[in-house]
Tab-separated table of C-alpha atoms in Angstrom:
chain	number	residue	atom	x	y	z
A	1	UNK	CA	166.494	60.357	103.216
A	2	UNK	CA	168.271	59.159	100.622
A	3	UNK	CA	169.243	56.111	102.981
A	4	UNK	CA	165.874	55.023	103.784
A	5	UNK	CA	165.071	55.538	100.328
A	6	UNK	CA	167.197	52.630	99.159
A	7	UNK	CA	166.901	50.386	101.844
A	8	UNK	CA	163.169	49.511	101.283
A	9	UNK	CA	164.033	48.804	98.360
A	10	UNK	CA	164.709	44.761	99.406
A	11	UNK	CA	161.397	43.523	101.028
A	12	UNK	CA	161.258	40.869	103.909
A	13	UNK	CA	161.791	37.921	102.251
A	14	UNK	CA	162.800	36.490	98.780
A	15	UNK	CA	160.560	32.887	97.870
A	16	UNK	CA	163.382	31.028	96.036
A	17	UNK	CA	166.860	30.871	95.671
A	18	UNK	CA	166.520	31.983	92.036
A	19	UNK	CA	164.338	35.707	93.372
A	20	UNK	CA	167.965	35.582	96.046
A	21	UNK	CA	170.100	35.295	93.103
A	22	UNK	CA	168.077	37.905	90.808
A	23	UNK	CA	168.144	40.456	94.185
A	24	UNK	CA	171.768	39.876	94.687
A	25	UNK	CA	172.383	40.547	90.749
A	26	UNK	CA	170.061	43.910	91.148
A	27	UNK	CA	171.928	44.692	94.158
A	28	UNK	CA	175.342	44.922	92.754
A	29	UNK	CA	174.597	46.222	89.378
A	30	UNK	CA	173.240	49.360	91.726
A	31	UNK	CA	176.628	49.111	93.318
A	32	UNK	CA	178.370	49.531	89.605
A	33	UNK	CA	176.170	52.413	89.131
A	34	UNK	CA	177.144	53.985	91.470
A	35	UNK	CA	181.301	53.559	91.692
A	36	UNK	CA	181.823	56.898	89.619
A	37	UNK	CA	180.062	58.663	92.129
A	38	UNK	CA	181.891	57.126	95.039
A	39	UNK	CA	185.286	57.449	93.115
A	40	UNK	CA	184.497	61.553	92.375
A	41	UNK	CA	183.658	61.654	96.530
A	42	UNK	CA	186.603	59.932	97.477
A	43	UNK	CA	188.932	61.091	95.058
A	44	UNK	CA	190.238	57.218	94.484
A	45	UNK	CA	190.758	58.564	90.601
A	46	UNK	CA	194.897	58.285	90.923
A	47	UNK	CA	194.522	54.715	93.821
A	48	UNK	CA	192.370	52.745	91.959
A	49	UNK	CA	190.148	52.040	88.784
A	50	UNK	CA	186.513	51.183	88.404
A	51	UNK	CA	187.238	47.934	86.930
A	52	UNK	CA	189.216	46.877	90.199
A	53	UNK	CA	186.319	48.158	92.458
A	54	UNK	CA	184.064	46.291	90.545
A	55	UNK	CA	186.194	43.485	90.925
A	56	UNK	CA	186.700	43.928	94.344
A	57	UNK	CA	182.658	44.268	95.111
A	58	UNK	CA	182.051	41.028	93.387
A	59	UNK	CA	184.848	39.458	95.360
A	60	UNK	CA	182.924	40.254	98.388
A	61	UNK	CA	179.728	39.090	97.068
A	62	UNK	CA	181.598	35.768	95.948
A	63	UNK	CA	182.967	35.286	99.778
A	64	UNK	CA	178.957	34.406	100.645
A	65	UNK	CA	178.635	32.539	97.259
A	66	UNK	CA	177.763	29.084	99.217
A	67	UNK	CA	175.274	30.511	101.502
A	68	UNK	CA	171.975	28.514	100.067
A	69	UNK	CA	169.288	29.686	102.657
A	70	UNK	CA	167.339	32.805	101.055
A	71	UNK	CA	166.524	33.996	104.350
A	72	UNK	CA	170.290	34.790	105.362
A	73	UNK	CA	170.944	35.863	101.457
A	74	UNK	CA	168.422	38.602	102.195
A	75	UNK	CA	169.827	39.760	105.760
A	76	UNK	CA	173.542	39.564	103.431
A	77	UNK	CA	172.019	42.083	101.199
A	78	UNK	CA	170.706	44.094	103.419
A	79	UNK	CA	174.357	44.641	105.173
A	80	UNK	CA	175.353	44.816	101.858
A	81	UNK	CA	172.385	47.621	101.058
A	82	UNK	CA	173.481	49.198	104.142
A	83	UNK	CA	177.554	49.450	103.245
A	84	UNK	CA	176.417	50.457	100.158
A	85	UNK	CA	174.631	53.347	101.366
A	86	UNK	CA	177.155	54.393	103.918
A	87	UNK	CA	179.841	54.694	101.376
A	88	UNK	CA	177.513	57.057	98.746
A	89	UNK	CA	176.536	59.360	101.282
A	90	UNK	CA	179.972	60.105	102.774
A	91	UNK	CA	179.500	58.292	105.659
A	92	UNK	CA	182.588	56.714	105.315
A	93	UNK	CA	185.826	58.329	104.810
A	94	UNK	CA	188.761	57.658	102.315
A	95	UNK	CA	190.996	55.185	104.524
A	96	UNK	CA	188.123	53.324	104.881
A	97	UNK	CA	187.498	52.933	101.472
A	98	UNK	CA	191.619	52.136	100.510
A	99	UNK	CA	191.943	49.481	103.551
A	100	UNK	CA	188.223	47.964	102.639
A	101	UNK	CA	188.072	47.926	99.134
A	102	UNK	CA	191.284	48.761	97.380
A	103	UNK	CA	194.696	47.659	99.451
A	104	UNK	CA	192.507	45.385	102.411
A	105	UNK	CA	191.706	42.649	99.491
A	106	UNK	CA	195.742	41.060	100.067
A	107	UNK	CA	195.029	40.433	103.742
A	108	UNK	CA	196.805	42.517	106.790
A	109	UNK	CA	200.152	43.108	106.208
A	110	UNK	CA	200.806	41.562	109.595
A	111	UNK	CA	199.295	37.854	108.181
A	112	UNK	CA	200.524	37.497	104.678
A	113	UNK	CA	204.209	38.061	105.652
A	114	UNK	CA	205.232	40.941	103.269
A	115	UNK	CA	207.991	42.039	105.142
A	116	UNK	CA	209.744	38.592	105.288
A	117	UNK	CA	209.458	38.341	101.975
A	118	UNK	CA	213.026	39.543	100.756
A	119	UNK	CA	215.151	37.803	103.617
A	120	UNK	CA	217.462	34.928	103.657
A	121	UNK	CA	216.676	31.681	105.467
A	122	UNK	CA	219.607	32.918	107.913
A	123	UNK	CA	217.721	35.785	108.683
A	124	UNK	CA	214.472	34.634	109.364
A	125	UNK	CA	215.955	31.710	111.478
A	126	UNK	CA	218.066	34.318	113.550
A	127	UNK	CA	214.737	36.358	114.142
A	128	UNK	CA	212.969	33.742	115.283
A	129	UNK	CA	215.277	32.172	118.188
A	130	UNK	CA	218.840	31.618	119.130
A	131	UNK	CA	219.698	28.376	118.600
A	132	UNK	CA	219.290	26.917	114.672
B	1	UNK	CA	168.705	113.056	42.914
B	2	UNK	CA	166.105	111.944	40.633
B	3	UNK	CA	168.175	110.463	38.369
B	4	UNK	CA	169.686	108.892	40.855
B	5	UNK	CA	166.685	107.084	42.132
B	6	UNK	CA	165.887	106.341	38.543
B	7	UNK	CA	169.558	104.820	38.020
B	8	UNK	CA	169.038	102.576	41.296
B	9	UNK	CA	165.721	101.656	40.698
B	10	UNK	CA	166.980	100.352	37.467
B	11	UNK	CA	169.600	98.607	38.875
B	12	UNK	CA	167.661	96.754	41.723
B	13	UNK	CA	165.605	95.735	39.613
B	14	UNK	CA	167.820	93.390	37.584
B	15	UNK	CA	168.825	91.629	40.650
B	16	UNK	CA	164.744	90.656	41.519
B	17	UNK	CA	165.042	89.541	37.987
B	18	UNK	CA	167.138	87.182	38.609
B	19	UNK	CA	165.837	85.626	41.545
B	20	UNK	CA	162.650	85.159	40.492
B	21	UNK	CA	164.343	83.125	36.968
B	22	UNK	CA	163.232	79.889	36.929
B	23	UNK	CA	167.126	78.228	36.566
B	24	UNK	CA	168.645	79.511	39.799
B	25	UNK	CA	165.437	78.487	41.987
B	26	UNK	CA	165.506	75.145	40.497
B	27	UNK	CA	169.566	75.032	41.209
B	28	UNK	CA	168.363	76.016	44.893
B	29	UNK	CA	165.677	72.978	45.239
B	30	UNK	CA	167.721	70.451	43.805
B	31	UNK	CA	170.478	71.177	45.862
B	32	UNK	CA	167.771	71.056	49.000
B	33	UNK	CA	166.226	67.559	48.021
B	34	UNK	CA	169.343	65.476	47.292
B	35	UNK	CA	172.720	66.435	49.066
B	36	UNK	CA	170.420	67.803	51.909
B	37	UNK	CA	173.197	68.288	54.931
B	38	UNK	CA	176.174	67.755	53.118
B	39	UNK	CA	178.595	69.704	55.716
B	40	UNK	CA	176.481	68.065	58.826
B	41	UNK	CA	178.286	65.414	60.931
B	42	UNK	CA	175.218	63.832	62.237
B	43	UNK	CA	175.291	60.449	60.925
B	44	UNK	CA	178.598	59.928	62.612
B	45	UNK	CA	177.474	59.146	65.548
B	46	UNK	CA	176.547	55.916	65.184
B	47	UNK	CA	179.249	53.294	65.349
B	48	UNK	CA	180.217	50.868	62.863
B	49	UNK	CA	179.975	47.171	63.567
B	50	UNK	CA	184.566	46.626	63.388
B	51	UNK	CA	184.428	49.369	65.934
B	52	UNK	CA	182.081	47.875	68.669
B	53	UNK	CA	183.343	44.563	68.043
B	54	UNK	CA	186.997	45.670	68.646
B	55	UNK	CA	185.922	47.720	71.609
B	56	UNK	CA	184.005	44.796	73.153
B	57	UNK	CA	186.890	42.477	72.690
B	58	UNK	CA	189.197	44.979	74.246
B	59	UNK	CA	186.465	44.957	77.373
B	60	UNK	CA	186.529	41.393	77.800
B	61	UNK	CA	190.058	40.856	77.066
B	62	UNK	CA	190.820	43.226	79.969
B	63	UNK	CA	188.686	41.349	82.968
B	64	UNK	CA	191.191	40.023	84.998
B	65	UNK	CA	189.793	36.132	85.101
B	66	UNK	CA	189.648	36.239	81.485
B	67	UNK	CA	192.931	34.461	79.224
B	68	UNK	CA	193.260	36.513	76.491
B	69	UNK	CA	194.051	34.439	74.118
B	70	UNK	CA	190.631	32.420	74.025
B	71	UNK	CA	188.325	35.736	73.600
B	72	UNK	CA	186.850	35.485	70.210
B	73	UNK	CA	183.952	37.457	68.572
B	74	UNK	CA	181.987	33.846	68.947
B	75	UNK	CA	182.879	33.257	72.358
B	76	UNK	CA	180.132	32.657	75.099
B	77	UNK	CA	181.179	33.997	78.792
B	78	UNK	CA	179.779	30.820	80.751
B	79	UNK	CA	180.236	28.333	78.645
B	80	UNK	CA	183.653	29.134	76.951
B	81	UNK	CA	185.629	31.526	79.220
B	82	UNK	CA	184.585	29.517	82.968
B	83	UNK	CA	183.171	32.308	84.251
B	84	UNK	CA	180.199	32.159	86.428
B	85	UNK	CA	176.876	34.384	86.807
B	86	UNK	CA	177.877	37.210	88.726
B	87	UNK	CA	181.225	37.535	86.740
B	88	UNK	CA	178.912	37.638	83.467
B	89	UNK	CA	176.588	40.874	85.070
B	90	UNK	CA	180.327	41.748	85.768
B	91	UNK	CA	181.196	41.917	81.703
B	92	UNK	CA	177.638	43.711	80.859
B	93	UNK	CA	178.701	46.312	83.696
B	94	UNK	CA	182.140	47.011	82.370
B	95	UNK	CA	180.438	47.063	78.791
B	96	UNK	CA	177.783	49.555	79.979
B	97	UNK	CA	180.963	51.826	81.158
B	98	UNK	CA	182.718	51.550	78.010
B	99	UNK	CA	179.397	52.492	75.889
B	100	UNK	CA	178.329	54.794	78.102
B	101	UNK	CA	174.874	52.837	78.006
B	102	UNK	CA	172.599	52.156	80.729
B	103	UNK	CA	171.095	48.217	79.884
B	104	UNK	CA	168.060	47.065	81.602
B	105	UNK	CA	167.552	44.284	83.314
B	106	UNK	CA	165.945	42.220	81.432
B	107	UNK	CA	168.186	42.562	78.586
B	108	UNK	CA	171.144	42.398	80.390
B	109	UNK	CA	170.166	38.795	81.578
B	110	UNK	CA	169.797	37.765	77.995
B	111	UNK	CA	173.743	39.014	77.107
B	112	UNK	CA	175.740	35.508	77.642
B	113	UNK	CA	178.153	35.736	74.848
B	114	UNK	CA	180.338	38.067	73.072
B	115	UNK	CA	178.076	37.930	70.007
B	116	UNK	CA	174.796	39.184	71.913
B	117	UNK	CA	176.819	41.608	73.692
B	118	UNK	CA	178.171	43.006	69.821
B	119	UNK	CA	174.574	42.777	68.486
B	120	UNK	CA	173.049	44.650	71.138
B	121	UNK	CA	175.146	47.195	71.476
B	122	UNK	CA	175.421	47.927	67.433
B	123	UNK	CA	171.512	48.567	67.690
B	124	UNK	CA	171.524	50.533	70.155
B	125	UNK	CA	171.376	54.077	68.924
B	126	UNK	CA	172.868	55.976	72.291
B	127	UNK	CA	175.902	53.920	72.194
B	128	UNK	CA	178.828	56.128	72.357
């Protein structure tokens, strides 16, 4: 109910890019509204603050920053609507939340190279063949 | 027993006497009229000008894409700190946190600089 609720909220189609931009503004000030109700149903109180969630949801909105078609702003914010409401009605669960919003922001582990981080040049050339 | 209902009734009746004396019901107005709620911690509540200033700095001081060192009461988020529009309805969010105030829209368009932000939130009367 309370799903349906807030996804009619964004009708079919915005006329400008300024009505996108307004939409997208509405959109995540509802998404600020609601992090202290997402942070009491996670219980993210001792991972995370609310001023790195926010920062972290306007990251996300920022990664579609270039998009200048209002037609594909308003299917964004509709996934965006959608996440939104998955996440306040418990839909999701807590290690989705960490790897999404909290930890996933540095990349996979596996990509940014964490764990070569501290070696020697010796090291990482021994790892990677025999001859060097 | 008669006597002593005569002694009391003489004694009570001093005491109306006195109430009904014009000094001590004037004492009682005056004090009503001009130091009204002298105990009462009502007009507390509302913040002084230093205070929301200094909290509002603090706000914007803390968002991470902010320097420090350029936040002034004077400064204006766009135009003097780089930020863009979303990171500006960033600021009023993490403002409406600190206040605990809930800004509508259409104000919270019109906040662009630290000065507006101050204003507003001085005259608002839930800001806490």
């Amino acid at each position: 109910m309370a799903f349906t609720l807030r996804s009619v909220k964004v009708p079919p189609n915005s006329a400008s890019l300024e009505e996108a931009k307004q939409r997208v503004f509405d959109f995540f000030r509802a998404a600020c509204r609601s992090i202290p109700t997402i942070m009491d149903i996670y219980n993210l109180d001792d991972v995370v603050n609310k001023s790195d969630l926010r920062s972290a949801i306007s990251a996300q909105i920022r990664k579609n920053s270039h998009v200048t078609n209002p037609k594909v702003i308003d299917m964004l914010l509709f996934k965006g609507m959608e996440e939104l409401n998955n996440v306040t009605e418990h839909a999701k669960q807590r290690h989705h939340i960490i790897g999404q919003y909290v930890v996933g922001r540095q990349g996979l582990v596996q990509d940014s190279g964490t764990k070569e981080k501290g070696l020697s040049d010796f090291l990482k050339s021994f790892y990677k063949s025999n001859y060097f | 027993m008669a006597m002593r209902a005569a002694i009391l009734r003489h004694i009570r009746l001093p005491a109306r006497a006195q109430t009904l004396a014009g000094p001590r019901s004037r004492e009682w107005s005056l004090l009503g009229s001009s130091a009204s709620r002298s105990m009462s911690s009502h007009g507390d509540d509302h913040l002084t000008k230093e205070e929301v200033a200094e909290r509002v700095l603090a706000v914007v001081k803390s968002f991470p894409k902010v320097d420090p060192a350029t936040v002034s009461p004077d400064v204006h988020f766009q135009n003097d700190l780089g930020l863009d529009s979303l990171d500006n309805v960033e600021i009023v969010m993490a403002l409406e946190e600190e206040f605990k105030l809930e800004i509508p829209d259409l104000e919270a368009d019109k906040i662009d600089s630290c000065r507006l932000a101050i204003e507003y939130i001085y005259n608002h009367p839930m800001a806490g």
